[in-house]
Short mmCIF file of C-alpha atoms in Angstrom, two decimals:
data_model
loop_
_atom_site.label_atom_id
_atom_site.label_comp_id
_atom_site.label_asym_id
_atom_site.label_seq_id
_atom_site.Cartn_x
_atom_site.Cartn_y
_atom_site.Cartn_z
CA MET A 538 80.72 72.65 116.18
CA THR A 539 83.68 74.75 117.31
CA ILE A 540 83.45 77.90 115.77
CA ASN A 541 86.67 79.92 115.03
CA THR A 542 86.96 83.61 113.61
CA THR A 543 89.78 85.37 112.03
CA THR A 544 90.61 89.09 111.93
CA ASN A 545 92.10 91.13 109.29
CA LYS A 546 90.41 89.49 106.52
CA ARG A 547 91.13 90.70 102.98
CA VAL A 548 88.26 91.71 101.07
CA ASP A 549 88.15 92.85 97.13
CA PRO A 550 87.45 96.24 97.01
CA ASN A 551 85.93 95.72 93.61
CA ASP A 552 83.46 93.09 94.80
CA ALA A 553 80.07 94.22 96.17
CA ASP A 554 79.75 90.76 97.84
CA ALA A 555 82.03 92.17 100.68
CA ASP A 556 81.79 88.78 102.72
CA ALA A 557 83.04 86.98 99.83
CA ASP A 558 86.84 87.55 100.27
CA ALA A 559 87.07 87.29 103.91
CA VAL A 560 88.08 83.72 104.74
CA LYS A 561 87.83 81.82 107.67
CA GLN A 562 90.49 79.00 108.57
CA PRO A 563 89.67 75.78 109.74
CA ALA A 564 89.72 74.88 113.34
CA THR A 565 91.52 71.12 111.81
CA LYS A 566 92.04 71.19 108.33
CA LYS A 567 90.58 67.60 107.55
CA ARG A 568 88.61 68.83 103.93
CA VAL A 569 89.12 67.06 101.05
CA THR A 570 88.14 68.61 97.23
CA GLU A 571 88.16 67.79 93.86
CA ASN A 572 87.27 69.95 91.12
CA ASN A 573 85.68 72.07 93.77
CA ASN A 574 83.27 69.27 94.68
CA ILE A 575 83.14 68.64 98.72
CA ILE A 576 83.97 64.97 99.40
CA ASN A 577 84.57 65.20 103.27
CA VAL A 578 84.30 67.69 105.68
CA ASP A 579 85.34 67.42 109.39
CA VAL A 580 82.28 68.17 111.53
CA ASP A 581 84.68 70.34 113.39
CA ASP A 582 85.83 72.27 110.02
CA VAL A 583 84.59 75.85 109.66
CA ASP A 584 84.91 76.43 106.28
CA VAL A 585 84.81 79.92 104.78
CA ASP A 586 82.50 83.03 104.48
CA VAL A 587 79.38 83.35 102.79
CA ASP A 588 80.70 82.54 99.28
CA GLU A 589 82.71 79.21 100.09
CA SER A 590 80.92 75.51 101.38
CA PRO A 591 78.87 74.72 104.22
CA ALA A 592 80.74 73.78 107.23
CA VAL A 593 78.80 70.25 107.01
CA ALA A 594 79.08 67.95 104.43
CA THR A 595 75.80 68.89 102.78
CA THR A 596 76.72 68.30 99.10
CA ALA A 597 75.34 70.28 96.46
CA THR A 598 75.25 67.90 93.36
CA THR A 599 72.57 65.80 92.06
CA THR A 600 73.17 63.33 89.00
CA THR A 601 72.02 66.23 86.89
CA ASN A 602 72.25 69.43 88.55
CA ILE A 603 74.54 71.46 90.65
CA VAL A 604 71.92 72.86 93.47
CA PRO A 605 72.26 75.25 96.26
CA VAL A 606 73.55 74.11 99.58
CA ILE A 607 71.14 72.79 101.82
CA PRO A 608 70.04 75.21 104.66
CA LEU A 609 71.10 73.92 108.08
CA LEU A 610 70.90 76.73 110.20
CA ASP A 611 68.72 80.04 110.76
CA PRO A 612 70.53 83.01 111.56
CA THR A 613 67.62 85.01 112.90
CA ASP A 614 67.19 82.26 115.48
CA SER A 615 67.87 83.53 119.30
CA SER A 616 70.46 81.14 119.71
CA TYR A 617 72.47 81.92 116.64
CA ASP A 618 75.77 83.54 117.29
CA LEU A 619 76.16 86.46 115.07
CA ALA A 620 79.31 87.73 116.18
CA ALA A 621 81.01 84.26 116.19
CA ASN A 622 80.18 83.55 112.35
CA ALA A 623 79.99 87.27 110.95
CA ASN A 624 83.22 88.69 109.43
CA THR A 625 82.85 91.97 110.86
CA ALA A 626 82.09 93.37 114.03
CA PRO A 627 78.61 94.95 114.92
CA ASP A 628 78.36 98.78 114.79
CA MET A 629 77.44 100.80 117.87
CA ASN A 630 73.57 99.90 117.38
CA ASN A 631 74.83 96.21 117.36
CA LYS A 632 73.93 95.70 113.65
CA PHE A 633 75.81 93.39 111.57
CA LEU A 634 76.34 93.41 107.90
CA TRP A 635 73.88 90.97 106.03
CA VAL A 636 73.33 89.72 102.57
CA ILE A 637 70.46 88.75 100.22
CA TYR A 638 71.25 86.75 97.51
CA LEU A 639 69.77 84.63 94.64
CA SER A 640 71.12 81.13 94.59
CA ILE A 641 71.26 79.26 91.21
CA GLU A 642 71.17 76.11 90.09
CA GLU A 643 73.69 74.83 87.26
CA PRO A 644 72.26 71.89 85.01
CA THR A 645 75.35 69.69 84.29
CA ASN A 646 74.55 70.02 80.39
CA SER A 647 74.21 73.47 80.17
CA LYS A 648 76.35 76.24 78.34
CA PHE A 649 77.41 77.81 81.77
CA THR A 650 78.83 74.21 83.04
CA ALA A 651 80.55 74.08 79.94
CA CYS A 652 82.04 77.16 80.07
CA LEU A 653 82.79 76.93 83.92
CA ASP A 654 84.45 73.90 82.94
CA LYS A 655 86.65 75.85 80.67
CA CYS A 656 87.55 78.81 83.58
CA ARG A 657 88.54 75.69 85.64
CA SER A 658 91.11 74.47 82.83
CA ILE A 659 92.67 77.80 82.65
CA ALA A 660 92.57 78.38 86.31
CA THR A 661 94.41 75.27 87.07
CA GLN A 662 97.28 76.39 84.31
CA ILE A 663 97.61 79.80 86.34
CA SER A 664 98.21 78.26 89.82
CA ASP A 665 96.86 76.14 92.62
CA GLU A 666 96.41 79.37 94.57
CA PHE A 667 94.11 81.04 91.96
CA ASN A 668 92.03 77.70 91.04
CA GLY A 669 91.27 77.91 94.72
CA CYS A 670 89.58 81.18 94.44
CA LEU A 671 86.73 79.45 92.56
CA GLN A 672 83.24 79.66 94.32
CA LEU A 673 82.75 76.23 95.76
CA ASP A 674 79.73 73.98 94.05
CA GLY A 675 76.59 74.85 95.30
CA THR A 676 77.22 78.73 96.60
CA ARG A 677 77.42 80.61 93.28
CA HIS A 678 74.79 83.37 93.40
CA VAL A 679 74.26 86.69 92.68
CA THR A 680 74.00 89.52 95.19
CA LEU A 681 70.78 91.28 95.94
CA TRP A 682 71.45 93.56 98.66
CA CYS A 683 73.97 94.25 101.36
CA GLY A 684 73.23 96.21 104.53
CA LYS A 685 73.12 96.54 108.24
CA LEU A 686 70.72 94.85 110.04
CA THR A 687 70.04 93.72 114.14
CA LYS A 688 68.80 90.16 114.01
CA ASN A 689 65.34 91.34 115.21
CA GLU A 690 65.26 93.19 112.00
CA ALA A 691 66.77 90.44 110.01
CA ARG A 692 63.95 88.11 111.63
CA GLU A 693 61.07 90.50 110.34
CA ILE A 694 62.19 90.54 106.42
CA ARG A 695 59.93 88.61 104.35
CA PHE A 696 58.36 88.79 100.87
CA VAL A 697 55.01 90.66 100.16
CA GLU A 698 52.13 88.14 100.03
CA ASP A 699 50.18 89.25 97.36
CA ASP A 700 46.63 87.77 96.89
CA ASP A 701 47.02 87.48 93.09
CA ASP A 702 51.05 86.90 93.46
CA ASP A 703 52.33 83.69 94.77
CA ASP A 704 55.50 84.22 96.12
CA ASP A 705 56.84 80.93 94.87
CA GLY A 706 55.71 82.34 91.45
CA LEU A 707 58.61 84.45 91.33
CA LEU A 708 61.25 81.74 90.84
CA PRO A 709 62.82 80.23 89.30
CA VAL A 710 64.11 83.29 87.14
CA ASP A 711 66.35 83.25 84.27
CA VAL A 712 69.65 84.47 85.10
CA THR A 713 71.26 85.13 81.44
CA ILE A 714 74.98 86.42 81.41
CA ASP A 715 76.10 89.26 79.08
CA GLY A 716 79.59 89.44 79.16
CA TRP A 717 82.38 90.19 81.98
CA VAL A 718 82.37 92.99 84.39
CA GLY A 719 85.75 94.98 83.37
CA LYS A 720 87.75 93.50 86.57
CA GLY A 721 88.09 90.58 87.99
CA ALA A 722 86.57 87.49 86.95
CA TYR A 723 82.67 88.37 87.70
CA LEU A 724 79.86 87.65 84.94
CA LYS A 725 77.60 90.53 83.87
CA LEU A 726 73.87 89.92 84.15
CA ASP A 727 71.87 91.30 81.05
CA ASP A 728 69.47 94.11 81.68
CA THR A 729 66.41 91.88 81.29
CA THR A 730 67.82 89.72 84.25
CA GLN A 731 68.52 92.59 86.17
CA GLU A 732 65.18 94.33 85.90
CA LYS A 733 63.58 91.00 87.25
CA LEU A 734 66.02 91.05 90.18
CA ARG A 735 65.24 94.41 90.99
CA MET A 736 61.61 93.99 90.92
CA ILE A 737 61.87 90.97 93.10
CA MET A 738 63.72 92.99 95.33
CA GLY A 739 60.83 95.75 95.48
CA LYS A 740 58.42 93.04 96.92
CA ILE A 741 60.40 92.74 100.20
CA GLN A 742 59.20 94.17 103.24
CA ASN A 743 60.83 95.87 106.15
CA LEU A 744 63.91 96.04 104.72
CA PRO A 745 65.86 99.21 105.82
CA GLY A 746 66.89 102.04 102.87
CA LYS A 747 65.69 99.25 100.09
CA LYS A 748 64.57 101.98 97.52
CA LYS A 749 68.26 102.64 97.74
CA LYS A 750 70.35 100.37 95.33
CA THR A 751 73.30 98.75 97.23
CA ARG A 752 76.26 99.18 94.71
CA ASN A 753 77.03 96.25 92.27
CA SER A 754 73.68 94.48 93.23
CA CYS A 755 71.48 92.30 91.04
CA ASP A 756 74.01 92.86 88.29
CA HIS A 757 76.66 90.31 88.61
CA MET A 758 77.79 86.86 89.59
CA SER A 759 81.45 86.35 90.91
CA LEU A 760 83.41 83.09 89.91
CA TYR A 761 86.59 83.94 91.33
CA ARG A 762 87.51 86.03 94.29
CA ALA A 763 91.06 87.26 95.41
CA ARG A 764 90.66 86.16 99.02
CA ARG A 765 94.09 86.30 100.48
CA MET A 766 95.69 86.25 96.87
CA ASP A 767 97.91 89.28 96.21
CA TYR A 768 95.52 91.59 94.30
CA THR A 769 97.57 92.50 91.30
CA THR A 770 98.35 88.60 90.58
CA TYR A 771 94.63 87.74 90.97
CA GLN A 772 93.72 90.85 88.28
CA ILE A 773 96.34 89.18 86.28
CA ALA A 774 94.80 85.77 86.11
CA SER A 775 91.43 87.02 85.89
CA THR A 776 92.31 88.97 82.62
CA GLN A 777 93.37 85.29 81.69
CA ILE A 778 90.06 83.91 82.35
CA ARG A 779 88.34 86.78 80.83
CA GLU A 780 90.28 86.45 77.63
CA GLY A 781 89.97 82.73 77.31
CA VAL A 782 86.29 82.02 77.99
CA PRO A 783 84.28 84.57 76.08
CA ALA A 784 81.10 85.70 77.31
CA ASN A 785 79.47 88.45 75.03
CA ASN A 786 77.83 86.54 72.44
CA ASN A 787 75.57 84.25 74.84
CA GLU A 788 78.47 81.60 75.25
CA TRP A 789 77.13 80.95 78.97
CA GLY A 790 73.40 81.03 78.04
CA SER A 791 71.07 81.23 81.11
CA ILE A 792 70.65 79.46 84.29
CA PRO A 793 67.62 79.35 86.76
CA GLY A 794 67.86 81.39 90.01
CA VAL A 795 65.84 78.80 92.31
CA THR A 796 65.97 80.49 95.93
CA ILE A 797 66.54 83.61 97.80
CA ARG A 798 68.09 83.64 101.14
CA LEU A 799 69.05 85.95 103.52
CA LYS A 800 72.46 85.54 105.89
CA VAL A 801 74.86 87.37 107.95
CA LEU A 802 78.16 88.33 105.75
CA GLY A 803 81.08 86.07 106.35
CA SER A 804 78.93 82.91 107.51
CA ASN A 805 78.87 79.75 106.05
CA TYR A 806 75.79 79.15 103.22
CA ASN A 807 74.18 76.91 105.03
CA HIS A 808 73.56 79.15 107.56
CA CYS A 809 70.67 81.26 106.11
CA LYS A 810 67.26 82.16 106.04
CA VAL A 811 65.49 81.05 102.90
CA LEU A 812 63.13 83.93 101.82
CA VAL A 813 61.56 82.41 98.98
CA GLY A 814 62.00 79.14 97.01
CA ASN A 815 63.42 76.00 98.92
#
């Protein structure tokens, strides 16, 4: 696989998932999409950062649900090239930004999917550029933590294995939507969901500064990100989404969070270490 990187990538200042708005350009654009579903991906196509599709055509749809992309590479492996896949340079201690995130499963007959379809309809009327800002199927997630780690530190991150608490019993977890965040097109999670996710994060071992809450973690899910779109234009479009698809009265319902993963900020979603789930 050919790995290309791009500098000066734009990051949405209001989104804690800093990897999300920095977009890598493909080496050869042979990718065809329809309604954000991957139809074909060239093996040399390096898609975008953590909040986009995988670099290989591992589709994330089943007959009934949209599921997280299939893991392909472990970024903590000694052979994995962090510098070629991250969207930020390492610091003086050779630490990169990493993200821990909860990937969701989307039942096709759910309230969530119905509302997302309404968002797609509105976005299509706004512009092709904004429509392309939607997180692709199989990559929508909740960021739980973001911070600097060396590869060795990342390799040691794991969940506490309690005798009376099987790690797999932590998931699935209901992710309940409770409105929109004030700016952008980000869904706010209800208090119960946030408490559950922070409880789960408390079971992580070997995470530097784990007692310090990462800004905007465990509390939202990004749908549309500015990427390289003019930020003012993006905010105007996001307002149309928020006003066109209500989210304050359980319109979106709940969806299951099914797997917790670790990846370097900016890499493809199928370049991840699975911490819990599949």
